[in-house]
Every structure is written in C-alpha cells, then in structure tokens.
Coordinates of C-alpha atoms and ligand atoms in Angstrom, one line a residue:
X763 CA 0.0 0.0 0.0
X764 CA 1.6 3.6 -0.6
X765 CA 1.3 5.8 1.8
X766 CA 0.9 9.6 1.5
X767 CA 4.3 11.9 2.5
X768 CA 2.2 15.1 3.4
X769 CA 2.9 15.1 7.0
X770 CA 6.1 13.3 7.4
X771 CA 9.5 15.6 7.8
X772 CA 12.3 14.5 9.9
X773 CA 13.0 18.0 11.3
X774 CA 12.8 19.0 14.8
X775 CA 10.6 22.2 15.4
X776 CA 11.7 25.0 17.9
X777 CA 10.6 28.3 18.2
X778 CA 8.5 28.4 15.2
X779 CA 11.5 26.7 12.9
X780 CA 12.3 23.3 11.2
X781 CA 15.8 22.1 12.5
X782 CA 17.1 19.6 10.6
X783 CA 20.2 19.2 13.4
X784 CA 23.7 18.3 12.3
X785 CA 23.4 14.5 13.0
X786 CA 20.2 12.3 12.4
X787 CA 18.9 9.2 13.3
X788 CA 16.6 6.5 11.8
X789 CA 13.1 5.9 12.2
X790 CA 12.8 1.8 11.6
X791 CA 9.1 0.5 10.1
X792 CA 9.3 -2.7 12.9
X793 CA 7.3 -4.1 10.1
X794 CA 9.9 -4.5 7.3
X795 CA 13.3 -3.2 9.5
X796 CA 13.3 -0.2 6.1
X797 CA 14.1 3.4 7.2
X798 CA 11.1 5.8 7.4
X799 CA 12.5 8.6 7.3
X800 CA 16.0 10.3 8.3
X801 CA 14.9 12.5 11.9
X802 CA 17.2 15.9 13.4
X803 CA 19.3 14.2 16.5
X804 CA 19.4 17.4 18.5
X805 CA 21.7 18.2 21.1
X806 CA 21.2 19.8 24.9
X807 CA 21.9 23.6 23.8
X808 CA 19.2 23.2 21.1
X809 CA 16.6 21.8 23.5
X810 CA 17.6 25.0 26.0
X811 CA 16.7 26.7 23.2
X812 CA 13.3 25.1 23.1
X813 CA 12.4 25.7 26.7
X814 CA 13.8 29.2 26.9
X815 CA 11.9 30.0 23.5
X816 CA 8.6 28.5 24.9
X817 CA 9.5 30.6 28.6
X818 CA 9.7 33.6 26.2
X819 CA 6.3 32.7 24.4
X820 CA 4.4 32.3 27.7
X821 CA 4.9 35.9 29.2
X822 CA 2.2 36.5 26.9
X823 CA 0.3 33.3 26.1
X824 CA -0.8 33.0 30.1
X825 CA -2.5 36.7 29.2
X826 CA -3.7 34.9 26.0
X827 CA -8.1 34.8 25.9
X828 CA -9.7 31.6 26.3
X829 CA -11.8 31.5 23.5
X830 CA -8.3 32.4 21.4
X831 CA -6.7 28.8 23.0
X832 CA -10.3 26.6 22.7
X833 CA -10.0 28.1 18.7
X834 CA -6.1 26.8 18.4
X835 CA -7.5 22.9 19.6
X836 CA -10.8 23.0 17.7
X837 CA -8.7 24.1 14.5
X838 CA -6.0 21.6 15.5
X839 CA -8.6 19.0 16.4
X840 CA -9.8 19.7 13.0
X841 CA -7.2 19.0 10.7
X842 CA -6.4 15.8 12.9
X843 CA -9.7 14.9 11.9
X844 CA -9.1 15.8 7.9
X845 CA -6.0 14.0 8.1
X846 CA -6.7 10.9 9.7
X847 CA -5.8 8.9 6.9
X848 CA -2.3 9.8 6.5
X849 CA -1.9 10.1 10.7
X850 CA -2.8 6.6 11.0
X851 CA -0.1 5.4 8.0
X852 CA 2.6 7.3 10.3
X853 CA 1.8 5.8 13.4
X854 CA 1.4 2.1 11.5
X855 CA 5.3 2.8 9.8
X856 CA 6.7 3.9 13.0
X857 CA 5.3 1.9 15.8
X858 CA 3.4 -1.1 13.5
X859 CA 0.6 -1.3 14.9
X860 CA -2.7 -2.1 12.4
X861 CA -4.4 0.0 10.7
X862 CA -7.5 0.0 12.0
X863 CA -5.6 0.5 15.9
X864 CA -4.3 3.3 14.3
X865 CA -7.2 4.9 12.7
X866 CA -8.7 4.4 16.2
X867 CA -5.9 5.9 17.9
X868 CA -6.5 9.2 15.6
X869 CA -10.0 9.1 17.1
X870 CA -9.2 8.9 20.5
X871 CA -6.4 10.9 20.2
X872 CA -8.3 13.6 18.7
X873 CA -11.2 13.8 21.2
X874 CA -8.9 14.5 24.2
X875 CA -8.7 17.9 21.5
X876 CA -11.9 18.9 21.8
X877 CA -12.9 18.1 25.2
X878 CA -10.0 20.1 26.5
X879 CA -11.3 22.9 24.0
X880 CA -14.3 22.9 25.7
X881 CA -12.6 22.5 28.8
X882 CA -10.1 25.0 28.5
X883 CA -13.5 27.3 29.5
X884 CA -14.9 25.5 32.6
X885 CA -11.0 26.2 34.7
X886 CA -13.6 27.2 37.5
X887 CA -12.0 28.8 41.1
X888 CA -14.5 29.8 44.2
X889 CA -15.8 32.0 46.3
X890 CA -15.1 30.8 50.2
X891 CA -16.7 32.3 53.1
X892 CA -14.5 34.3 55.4
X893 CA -14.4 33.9 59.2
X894 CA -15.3 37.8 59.3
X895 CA -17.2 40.6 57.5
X896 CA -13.4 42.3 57.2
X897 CA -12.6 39.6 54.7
X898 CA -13.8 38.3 51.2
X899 CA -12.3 34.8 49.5
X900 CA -12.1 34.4 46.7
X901 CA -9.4 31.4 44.6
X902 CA -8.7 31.6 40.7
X903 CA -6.4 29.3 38.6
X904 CA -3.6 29.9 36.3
X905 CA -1.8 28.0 34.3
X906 CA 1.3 26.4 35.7
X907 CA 4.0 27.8 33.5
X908 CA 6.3 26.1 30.7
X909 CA 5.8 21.9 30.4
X910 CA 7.8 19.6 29.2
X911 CA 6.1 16.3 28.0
X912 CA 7.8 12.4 27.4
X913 CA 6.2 10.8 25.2
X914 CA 6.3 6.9 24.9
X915 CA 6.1 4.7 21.5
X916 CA 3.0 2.5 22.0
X917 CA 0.6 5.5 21.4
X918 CA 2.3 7.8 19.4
X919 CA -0.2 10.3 18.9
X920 CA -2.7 9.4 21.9
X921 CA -0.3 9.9 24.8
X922 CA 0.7 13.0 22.8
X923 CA -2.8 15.0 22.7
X924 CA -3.7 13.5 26.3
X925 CA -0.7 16.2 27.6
X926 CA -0.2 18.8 24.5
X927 CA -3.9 19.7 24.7
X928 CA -5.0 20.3 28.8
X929 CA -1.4 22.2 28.9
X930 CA -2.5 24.7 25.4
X931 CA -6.0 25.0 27.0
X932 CA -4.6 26.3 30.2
X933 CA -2.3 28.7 28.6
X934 CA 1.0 26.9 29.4
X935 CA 3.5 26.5 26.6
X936 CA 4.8 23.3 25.5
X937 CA 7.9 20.9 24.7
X938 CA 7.4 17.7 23.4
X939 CA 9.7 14.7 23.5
X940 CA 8.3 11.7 21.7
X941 CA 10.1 8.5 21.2
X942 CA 13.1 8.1 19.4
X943 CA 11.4 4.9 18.2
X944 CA 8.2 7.1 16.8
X945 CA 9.1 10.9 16.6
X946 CA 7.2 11.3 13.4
X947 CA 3.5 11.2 14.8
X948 CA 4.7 14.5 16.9
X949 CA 6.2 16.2 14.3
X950 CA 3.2 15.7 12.0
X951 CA 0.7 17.3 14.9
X952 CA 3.3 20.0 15.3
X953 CA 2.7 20.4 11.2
X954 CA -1.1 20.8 11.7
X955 CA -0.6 22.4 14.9
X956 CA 1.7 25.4 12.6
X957 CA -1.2 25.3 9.6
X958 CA -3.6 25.7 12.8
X959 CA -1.8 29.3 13.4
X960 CA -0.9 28.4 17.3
X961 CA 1.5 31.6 18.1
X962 CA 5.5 30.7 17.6
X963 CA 7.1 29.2 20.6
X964 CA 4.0 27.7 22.2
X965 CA 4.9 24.2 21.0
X966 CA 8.3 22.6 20.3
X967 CA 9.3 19.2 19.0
X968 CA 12.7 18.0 20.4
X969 CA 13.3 15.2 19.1
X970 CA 17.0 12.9 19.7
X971 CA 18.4 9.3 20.8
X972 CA 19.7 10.4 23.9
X973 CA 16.8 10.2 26.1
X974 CA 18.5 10.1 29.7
X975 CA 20.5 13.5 28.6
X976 CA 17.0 15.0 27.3
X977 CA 15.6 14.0 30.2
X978 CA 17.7 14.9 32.7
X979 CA 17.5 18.4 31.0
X980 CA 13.9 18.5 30.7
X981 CA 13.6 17.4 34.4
X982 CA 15.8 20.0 35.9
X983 CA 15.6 23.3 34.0
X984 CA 14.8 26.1 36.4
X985 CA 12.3 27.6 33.6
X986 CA 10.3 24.1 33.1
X987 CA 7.4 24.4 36.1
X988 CA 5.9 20.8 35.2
X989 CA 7.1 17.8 33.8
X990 CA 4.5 15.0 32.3
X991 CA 5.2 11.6 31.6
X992 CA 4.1 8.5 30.4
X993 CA 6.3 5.4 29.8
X994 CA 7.7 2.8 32.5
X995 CA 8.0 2.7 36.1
X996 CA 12.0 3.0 36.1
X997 CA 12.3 6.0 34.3
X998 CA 9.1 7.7 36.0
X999 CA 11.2 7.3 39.5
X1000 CA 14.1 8.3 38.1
X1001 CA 12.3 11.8 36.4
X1002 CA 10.9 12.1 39.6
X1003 CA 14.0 12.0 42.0
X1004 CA 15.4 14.1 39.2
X1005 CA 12.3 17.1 39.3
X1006 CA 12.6 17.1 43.1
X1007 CA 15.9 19.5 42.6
X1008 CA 12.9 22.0 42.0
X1009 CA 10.1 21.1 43.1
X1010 CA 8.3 20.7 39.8
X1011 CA 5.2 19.5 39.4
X1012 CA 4.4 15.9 38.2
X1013 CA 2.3 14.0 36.1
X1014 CA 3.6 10.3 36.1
X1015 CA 1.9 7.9 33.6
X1016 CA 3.6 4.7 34.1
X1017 CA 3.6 0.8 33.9
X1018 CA 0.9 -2.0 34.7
X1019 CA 0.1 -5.4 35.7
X1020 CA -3.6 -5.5 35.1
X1021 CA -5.9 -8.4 36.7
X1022 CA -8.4 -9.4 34.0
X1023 CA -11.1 -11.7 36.9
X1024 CA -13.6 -14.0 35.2
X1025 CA -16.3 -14.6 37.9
X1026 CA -18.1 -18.1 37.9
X1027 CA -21.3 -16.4 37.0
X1028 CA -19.8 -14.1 34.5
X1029 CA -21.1 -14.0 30.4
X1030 CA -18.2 -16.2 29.3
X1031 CA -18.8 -14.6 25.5
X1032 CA -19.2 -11.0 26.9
X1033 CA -15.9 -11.7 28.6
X1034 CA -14.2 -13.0 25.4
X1035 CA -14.9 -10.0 23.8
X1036 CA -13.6 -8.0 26.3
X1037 CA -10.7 -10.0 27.0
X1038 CA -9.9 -9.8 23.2
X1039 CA -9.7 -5.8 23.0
X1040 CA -8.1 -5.4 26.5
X1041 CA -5.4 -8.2 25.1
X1042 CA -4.6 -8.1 22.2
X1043 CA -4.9 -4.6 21.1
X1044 CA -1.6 -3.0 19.5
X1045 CA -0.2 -6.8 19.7
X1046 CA -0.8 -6.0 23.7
X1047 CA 1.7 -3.2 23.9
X1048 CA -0.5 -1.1 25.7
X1049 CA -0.2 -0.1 29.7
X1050 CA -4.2 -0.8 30.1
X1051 CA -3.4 -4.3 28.7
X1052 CA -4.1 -7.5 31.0
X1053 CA -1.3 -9.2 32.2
X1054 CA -3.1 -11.9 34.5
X1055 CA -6.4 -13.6 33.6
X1056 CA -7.5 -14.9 36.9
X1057 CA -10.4 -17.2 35.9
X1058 CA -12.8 -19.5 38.7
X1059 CA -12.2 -22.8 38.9
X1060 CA -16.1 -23.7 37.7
X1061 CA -15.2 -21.8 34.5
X1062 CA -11.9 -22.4 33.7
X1063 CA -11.9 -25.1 31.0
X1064 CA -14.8 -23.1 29.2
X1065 CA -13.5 -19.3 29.3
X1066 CA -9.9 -20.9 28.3
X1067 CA -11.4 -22.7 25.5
X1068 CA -13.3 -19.8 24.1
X1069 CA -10.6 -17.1 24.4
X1070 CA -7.8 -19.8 22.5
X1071 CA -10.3 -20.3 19.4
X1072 CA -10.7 -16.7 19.3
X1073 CA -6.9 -15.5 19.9
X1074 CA -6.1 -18.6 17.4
X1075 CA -8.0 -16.8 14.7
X1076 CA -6.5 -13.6 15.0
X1077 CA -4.5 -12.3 11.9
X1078 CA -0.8 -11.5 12.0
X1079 CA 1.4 -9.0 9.5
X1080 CA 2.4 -6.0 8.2
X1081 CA -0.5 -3.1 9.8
X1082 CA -0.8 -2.4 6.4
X1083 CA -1.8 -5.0 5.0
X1084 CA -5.7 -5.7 4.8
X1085 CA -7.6 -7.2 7.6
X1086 CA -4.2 -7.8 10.0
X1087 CA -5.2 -7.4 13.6
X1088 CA -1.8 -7.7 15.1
X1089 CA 1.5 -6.1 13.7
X1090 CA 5.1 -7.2 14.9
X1091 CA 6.2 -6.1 18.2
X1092 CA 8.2 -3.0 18.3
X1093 CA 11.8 -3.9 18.7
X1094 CA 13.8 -6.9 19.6
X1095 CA 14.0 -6.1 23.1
X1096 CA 10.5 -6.5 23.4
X1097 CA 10.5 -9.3 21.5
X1098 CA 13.2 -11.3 24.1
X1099 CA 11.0 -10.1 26.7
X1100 CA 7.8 -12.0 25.5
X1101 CA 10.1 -15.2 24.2
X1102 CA 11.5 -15.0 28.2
X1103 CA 8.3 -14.8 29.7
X1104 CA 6.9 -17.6 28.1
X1105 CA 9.6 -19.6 28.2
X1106 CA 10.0 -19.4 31.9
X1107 CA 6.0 -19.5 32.2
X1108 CA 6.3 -23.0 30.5
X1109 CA 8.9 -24.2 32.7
X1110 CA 7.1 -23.7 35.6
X1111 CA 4.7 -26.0 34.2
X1112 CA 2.0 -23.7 32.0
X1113 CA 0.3 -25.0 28.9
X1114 CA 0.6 -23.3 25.5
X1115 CA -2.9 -23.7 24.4
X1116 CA -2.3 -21.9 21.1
X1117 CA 0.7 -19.5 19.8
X1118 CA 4.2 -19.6 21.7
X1119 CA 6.7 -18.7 19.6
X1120 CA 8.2 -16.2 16.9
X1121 CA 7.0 -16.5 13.7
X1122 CA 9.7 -14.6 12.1
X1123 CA 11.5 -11.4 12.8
X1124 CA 9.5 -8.9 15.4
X1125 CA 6.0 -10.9 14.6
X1126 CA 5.3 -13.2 17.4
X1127 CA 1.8 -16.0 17.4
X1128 CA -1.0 -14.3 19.9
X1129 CA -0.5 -17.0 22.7
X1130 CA -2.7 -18.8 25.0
X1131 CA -0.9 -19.7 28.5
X1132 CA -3.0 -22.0 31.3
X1133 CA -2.2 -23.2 34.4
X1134 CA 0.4 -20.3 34.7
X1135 CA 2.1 -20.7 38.3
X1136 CA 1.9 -17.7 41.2
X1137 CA 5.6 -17.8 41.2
X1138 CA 6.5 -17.4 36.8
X1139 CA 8.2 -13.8 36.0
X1140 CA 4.6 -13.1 33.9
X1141 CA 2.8 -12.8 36.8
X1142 CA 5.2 -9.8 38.4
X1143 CA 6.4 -8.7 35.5
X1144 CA 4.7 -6.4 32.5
X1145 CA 5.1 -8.5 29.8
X1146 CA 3.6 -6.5 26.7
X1147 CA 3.2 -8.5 24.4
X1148 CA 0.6 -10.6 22.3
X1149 CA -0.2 -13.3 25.0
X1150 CA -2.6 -14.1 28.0
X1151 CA -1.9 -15.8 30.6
X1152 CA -4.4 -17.6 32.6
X1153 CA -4.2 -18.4 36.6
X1154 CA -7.0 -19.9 38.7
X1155 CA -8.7 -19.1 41.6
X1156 CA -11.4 -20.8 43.6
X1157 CA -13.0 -17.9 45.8
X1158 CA -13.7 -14.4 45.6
X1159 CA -11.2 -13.3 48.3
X1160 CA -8.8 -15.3 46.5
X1161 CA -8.9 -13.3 43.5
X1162 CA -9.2 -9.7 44.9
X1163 CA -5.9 -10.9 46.9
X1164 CA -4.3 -12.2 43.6
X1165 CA -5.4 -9.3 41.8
X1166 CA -3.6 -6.5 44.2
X1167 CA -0.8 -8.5 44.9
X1168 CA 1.6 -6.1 42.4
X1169 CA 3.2 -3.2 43.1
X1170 CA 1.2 -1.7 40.3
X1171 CA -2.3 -0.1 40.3
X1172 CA -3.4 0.8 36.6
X1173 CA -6.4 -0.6 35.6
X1174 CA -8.1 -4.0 36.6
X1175 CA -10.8 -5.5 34.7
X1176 CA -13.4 -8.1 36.0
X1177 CA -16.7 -10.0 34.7
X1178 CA -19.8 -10.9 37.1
X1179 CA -23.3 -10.8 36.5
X1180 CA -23.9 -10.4 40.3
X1181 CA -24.7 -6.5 41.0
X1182 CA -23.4 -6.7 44.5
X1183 CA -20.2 -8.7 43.7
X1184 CA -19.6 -6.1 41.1
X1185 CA -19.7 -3.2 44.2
X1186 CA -18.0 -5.3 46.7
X1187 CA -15.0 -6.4 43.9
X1188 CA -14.9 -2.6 42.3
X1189 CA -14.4 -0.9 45.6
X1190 CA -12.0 -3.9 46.7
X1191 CA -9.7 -3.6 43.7
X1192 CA -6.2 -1.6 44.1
X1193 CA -6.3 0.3 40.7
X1194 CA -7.1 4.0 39.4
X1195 CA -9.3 2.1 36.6
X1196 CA -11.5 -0.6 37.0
X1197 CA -13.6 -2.3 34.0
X1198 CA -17.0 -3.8 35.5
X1199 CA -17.9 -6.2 32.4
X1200 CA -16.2 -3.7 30.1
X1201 CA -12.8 -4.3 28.5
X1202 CA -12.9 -0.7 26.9
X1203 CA -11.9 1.7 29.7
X1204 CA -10.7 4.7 27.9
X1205 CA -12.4 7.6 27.2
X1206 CA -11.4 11.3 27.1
X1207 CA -14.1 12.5 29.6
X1208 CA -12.7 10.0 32.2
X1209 CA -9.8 10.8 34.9
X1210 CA -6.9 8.2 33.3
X1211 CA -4.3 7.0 35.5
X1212 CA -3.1 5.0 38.3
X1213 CA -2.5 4.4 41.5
X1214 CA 0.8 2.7 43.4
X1215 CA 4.0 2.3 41.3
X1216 CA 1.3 2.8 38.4
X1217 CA 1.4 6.5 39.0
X1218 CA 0.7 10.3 39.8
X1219 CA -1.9 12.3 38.7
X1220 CA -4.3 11.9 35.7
X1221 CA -5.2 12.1 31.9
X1222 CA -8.3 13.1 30.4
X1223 CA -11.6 14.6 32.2
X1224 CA -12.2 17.5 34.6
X1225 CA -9.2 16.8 36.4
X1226 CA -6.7 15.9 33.2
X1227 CA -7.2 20.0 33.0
X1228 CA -6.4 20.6 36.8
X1229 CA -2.8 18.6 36.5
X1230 CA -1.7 22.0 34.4
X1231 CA -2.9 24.5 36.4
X1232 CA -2.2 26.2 39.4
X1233 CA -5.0 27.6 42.2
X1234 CA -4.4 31.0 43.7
X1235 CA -6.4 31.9 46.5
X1236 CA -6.8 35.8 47.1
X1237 CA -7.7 37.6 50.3
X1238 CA -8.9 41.0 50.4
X1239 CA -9.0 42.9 53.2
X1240 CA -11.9 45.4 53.7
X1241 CA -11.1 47.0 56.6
X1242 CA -10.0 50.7 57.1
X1243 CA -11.2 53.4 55.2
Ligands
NAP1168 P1 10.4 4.0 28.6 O1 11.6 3.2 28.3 O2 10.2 4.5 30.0 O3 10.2 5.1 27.5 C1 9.2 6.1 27.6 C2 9.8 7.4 27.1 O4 10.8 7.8 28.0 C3 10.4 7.4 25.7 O5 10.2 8.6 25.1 C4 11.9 7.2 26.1 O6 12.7 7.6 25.0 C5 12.0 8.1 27.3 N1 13.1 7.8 28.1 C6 13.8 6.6 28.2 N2 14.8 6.8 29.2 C7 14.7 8.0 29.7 C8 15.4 8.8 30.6 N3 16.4 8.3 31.3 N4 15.0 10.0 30.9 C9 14.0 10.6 30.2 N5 13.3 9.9 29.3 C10 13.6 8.6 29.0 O7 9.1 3.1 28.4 P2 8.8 2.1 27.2 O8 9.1 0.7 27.6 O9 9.4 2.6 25.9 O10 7.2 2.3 27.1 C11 6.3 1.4 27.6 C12 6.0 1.7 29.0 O11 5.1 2.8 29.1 C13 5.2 0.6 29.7 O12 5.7 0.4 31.0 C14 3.8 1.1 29.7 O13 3.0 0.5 30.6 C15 4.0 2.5 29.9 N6 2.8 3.3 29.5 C16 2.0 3.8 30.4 C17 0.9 4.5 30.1 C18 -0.1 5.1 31.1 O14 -0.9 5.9 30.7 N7 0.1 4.7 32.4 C19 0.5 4.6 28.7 C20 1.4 4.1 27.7 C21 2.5 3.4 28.1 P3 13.4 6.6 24.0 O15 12.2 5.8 23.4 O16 14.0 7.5 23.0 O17 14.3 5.7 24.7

C-alpha cells in the first residue's frame, strides 16, 4: 500500500523553525526493519533553546483569551480529523501497529482535543466564606508555566494529545519529546498544529536518541514548572528524584500489571470480547493491557477454550496490510521479553494452548498460557506482548488478593453478572481504573491514570485540565477606610 508523505519531515521544530540538526537518526518501520525517514538528533543547547523560547512565548500566552486557545484545539482538532488517513499510515510505519488501531488511535487521540477545548472554558475557582465581614475569599487558577512532555512509543499520537492539549487550553507552553522509536507522529501534529496558526514558541518538538540526557534536561531546568510523563515505572522514578531539585510539578503515567477476573457467574462470550480488545490490542503493547487472567475454577476449562479459538483466529502481519489485527512487536528487546516470559511460564509448568513462539522477525503468534504458576516472571512482570496468561482461583477473596498482589495499580478489569459482587469487587480492587464487564476503559471524559508504582496524577476529564494548572487563592481585606 503507498502511503501519503504530506505530514512526514524529519526536522525538529523549535521556536517556530524546522531544525534539521547536524546528525540524524533512523526511524525503523518494525514491520519491514526499512528506514522511514531520516529525523534531526538534536543536542542539549538546542533543546535550551526550546524551553527558553517556549518561557519567552508564555509571558504573553498565560494573558492569551480563552476563546483564542479553545479556537487553536478546535482548529487543530480539526485538521487531525481531515488527516486521519495519512496520521494513522505514520503511526502504522513507525510503531506497527494495524491500521485500523491506528485509525482508532486518531479518534481517540483527537477527542482529548476537543474536550480540553471545551474544557479549556470551565477552569472554574470559588468564592469561600470568610471567618469575618473584614474579609472576602475568593481562589482563581492559572496556568502552571512552561511543560515539558515524554512521550512513549505505543501510542504515538494518543499519549501525545492526552498532555499537549490540557497544557494549550490552560495557557502553558509546551515541549514535546516523543520517542526516538516514533518521533514522526509529533512532528506531524506540530505540522497541523503550525497550519492551525498556534503563536510561535508555544509548542516545540525535540526530538534525539539520547533520552536520559534530554531527560535529565527537561527534568531539571529552572524555567520548566511541570514535567509529564508517560512510559515505565524506572524511568518515571528516576524523572521524579530528578524534578525534586525544583520542586516541579508531576504528572507520572507509568507501567501496569492489570488483573483481567472472570467470575463463575460471569457472560463467558461477553468476557471473550472484552478479553480480546483489553489483550490483544496494538499486539498488547498497551499499559491498560491484561497481564493476569485470573479465571474461577467452575469456568476455567470453558472461558480458556473460548478465548484460544478466538486468539487462534486472529490475523498476524504487516499493519498495512488488509484485515491484520496484530503487527510485529516494536523492537527486539520487546521481542526477548515476550520469548523469556513464556519460556519461563512453561517451565514452571504452564500450557501453551495456542501461539508460543516467533514466527519470524518482530511478529510473534498471539499466545494462550494456562495453568500459569503464582511464582512465573509473567505474573510480576509487564510482559507486553501478544499473549494471555491464565491463573486460577477458587473464591472471591482469592482473586481480589491475587489481583492486588503487584506493586502496580493501573487498571483491573473483572466479569460478574452479580450486582453486589460487582460493588464489593470494584471498591475492593487496588487500581485507578476498574472495567466492571467492560474491556474498553478509555475515554477522554474520564480521569486516566493509576495508583501505586502505576502513577501520579491523571489524563483526560475535569481533572486531566487541573494537572496543568495552578490555584491562587486571594484575600482582600476590607477593613479601614
Ligand atoms: P520507557 O523506556 O520508559 O520510555 C518512555 C519514554 O521515556 C520514551 O520517550 C523514552 O525515550 C523516554 N526515556 C527513556 N529513558 C529516559 C530517561 N532516562 N529520561 C527521560 N526519558 C527517558 O518506556 P517504554 O518501555 O518505551 O514504554 C512502555 C511503558 O510505558 C510501559 O511500561 C507502559 O505500561 C507505559 N505506558 C504507560 C501509560 C499510562 O498511561 N500509564 C501509557 C502508555 C505506556 P526513547 O524511546 O528514545 O528511549
């Protein structure tokens, strides 16, 4: 299939220009190992330049109207929407992912857009009674300052939008740092964003291979006031112990180890379904995806059967190509990853009921795992990757204990057609994000996020907008003459 070359350049954007930086790096399709495209390496005095340019820009966007910012993401929102064709080919060349994720990442990426448009109006403060007639209360909020996002790879232009657009709509500046694996999703908003007509040196694109340097810049300039990230646990702690040096402010988006529970009196085919989205979507390389099915005893047999003739039928290959449902993973590290975990699941003593092992290159069979011991790395470890794993568990207190037993708190999922089960196990679970017979949690009107080593703060919804701005509370005095 040919794919159109409108929005894809390989320079960085600062300040309103497009650097193409004295060394460059190479954008890999995981789907064929050919070169995309040729991207700017920049180096550290080039992203200063970014983040004093966009300190610079926000002297006068924080005075900037609100109707002037919801216009800048409704027009950006816009030509997202006009070009969702071409955005979906980047993200499938860069990350591999199919199509049709792709197309539905556009979607979803898109609609954080316009709800932070809309948003951007409602950055409501209050009036508080004072303790005296001498006083009156009143708290307003402003936008934080200059922010610097990291971006990961999985959800090149989702995880993008979820912090580009609540920072815009609060007036705060921004400088983006996508993946060196998928930089050219970013620089094709930052395209639309230009055509848009957002005011020079409210958005930058940084975009280089050294992403400790980068981020230890980002995470420690004295003109950055908040840093948001979303990518693994490690490199979240280390961002944070790093933004301590000045206090910034945080948004931490970071690794999972979701419980997917299967009740005995749960709709096997309902839970299929939702098992099959919260899976194998993007080849599982997503942080909502389940790591642990924890299925009843009763069931077992019957859920395990189901899920294998559906994951059996999935179709592997190039995201191009027509009808493929899952693309190759993204690199060989993640690759080893999944070939380690199941090989040391299997050892333990699970059964590979369909799937277990590479079919060539980064393209690995979607895998069925049963019988998968307490003590295998899967069970502790984020595998992300196209394969479920299923444990057992013969009573309800069992699985709420299996379920929170991780240091992670993302998202759980669980299936019951018992209304106060479905109360009792909700409230019980240890996550920010809990799917009651629902494997599609994800929506830009909800708080996104987790809880434990899963995270800080939130994406998306009222308080996505609240994460970029500050409240001010004012006192005025009355008294006197
Ligand atoms: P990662 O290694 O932490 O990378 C994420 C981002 O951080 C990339 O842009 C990466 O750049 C950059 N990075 C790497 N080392 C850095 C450092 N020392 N300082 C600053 N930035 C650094 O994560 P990943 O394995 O690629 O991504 C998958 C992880 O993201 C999973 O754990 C997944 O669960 C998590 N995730 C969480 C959410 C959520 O909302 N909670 C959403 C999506 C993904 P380079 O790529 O150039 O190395």
């Amino acid at each position: 299939m040919m794919c159109t070359k409108e929005l894809i350049t390989g320079k960085a954007f600062i300040n309103g220009q497009w650097i193409s930086g004295t060394e460059t790096f190479d954008v890999v399709n995981p789907a064929t190992g050919g070169v995309v495209q040729k991207v700017a390496n920049l180096t550290i005095p080039q992203v200063r330049e970014a983040v004093e340019a966009a300190h610079h820009s926000w002297v006068s966007f924080k005075k900037s109207d609100v109707a002037e910012r919801a216009e800048m993401l409704e027009d950006w929102y816009k030509l997202m929407l006009a070009h969702k064709r071409e955005l979906a080919e980047i993200i499938t060349l860069e990350s591999g992912k199919s199509l049709t994720d792709s197309l539905g990442e556009v979607d979803y990426g898109a609609s954080f857009v316009l709800w932070f448009a809309e948003e951007s109006k409602r950055a409501y403060g209050e009036t508080v009674p004072a303790a005296t007639q001498a006083n009156r209360i009143v708290t307003i909020k402003q936008g934080v300052g200059v922010v610097a996002a990291i971006a990961p790879w999985n959800f090149p232009l989702a995880m993008v939008t979820r912090k580009v657009a609540p920072a815009i709509a609060a007036g705060c500046p921004v400088i983006l740092r996508p993946a060196s694996q998928t930089p050219l999703t970013s620089l094709a908003l930052a395209i639309l964003a230009e055509r848009a007509g957002w005011p020079v040196g409210v958005f930058h694109v940084v975009t280089g291979t050294d992403a400790s340097a980068m981020g230890y810049e980002l995470s420690t300039h004295p003109l950055i006031r908040k840093l948001s990230f979303t990518g693994s646990t490690a490199v979240g702690k280390l961002l944070m112990k790093q933004s301590a040096t000045q206090v910034k402010k945080l948004s931490l988006e970071l690794g999972g180890n979701a419980p997917f529970i299967v009740f005995e009196d749960a709709d096997l085919d309902a839970a299929v379904e939702g098992a099959m989205f919260a899976k194998f979507r993007n080849a599982g390389q997503t942080c909502v995806a389940v790591n642990r099915f924890l299925v009843a005893d009763v069931v077992f047999d019957a859920f395990a059967s189901r899920l294998t003739t559906a994951v059996a039928s999935l179709k592997v290959g190039n995201g191009l190509d027509d009808g493929v449902q899952i693309g190759p993973l993204i690199n060989r590290k993640g690759r080893d990853k999944v070939e380690k975990h199941i090989a040391d699941a299997v050892d333990k003593g699970a059964r590979v009921l369909t799937g277990g092992k590479v079919i060539k290159d980064l393209y690995y069979e979607p895998t069925v795992l049963a019988d998968v011991p307490a003590d295998a790395l899967i069970a502790r470890e984020e595998t992300f990757g196209p394969v479920a794993s299923l444990f057992r568990f013969k009573t309800e207190e069992e699985a709420i204990r299996m379920a929170n037993d991780t240091e992670f708190g993302l998202v759980a999922y669980f299936y019951s057609n018992d209304v106060r089960r479905c109360w009792r196990v909700a409230e019980a679970i240890e996550a920010g994000m809990v799917g009651v017979n629902e494997g599609r949690i994800s929506f830009a009107g909800a708080p996104f996020g987790g809880i434990k080593e899963s995270g800080i703060g939130r994406e998306g919804g009222r308080v996505g907008l609240e994460e970029y701005l500050e409240v001010k509370y004012i006192n005025f005095g009355l008294a006197g003459s």
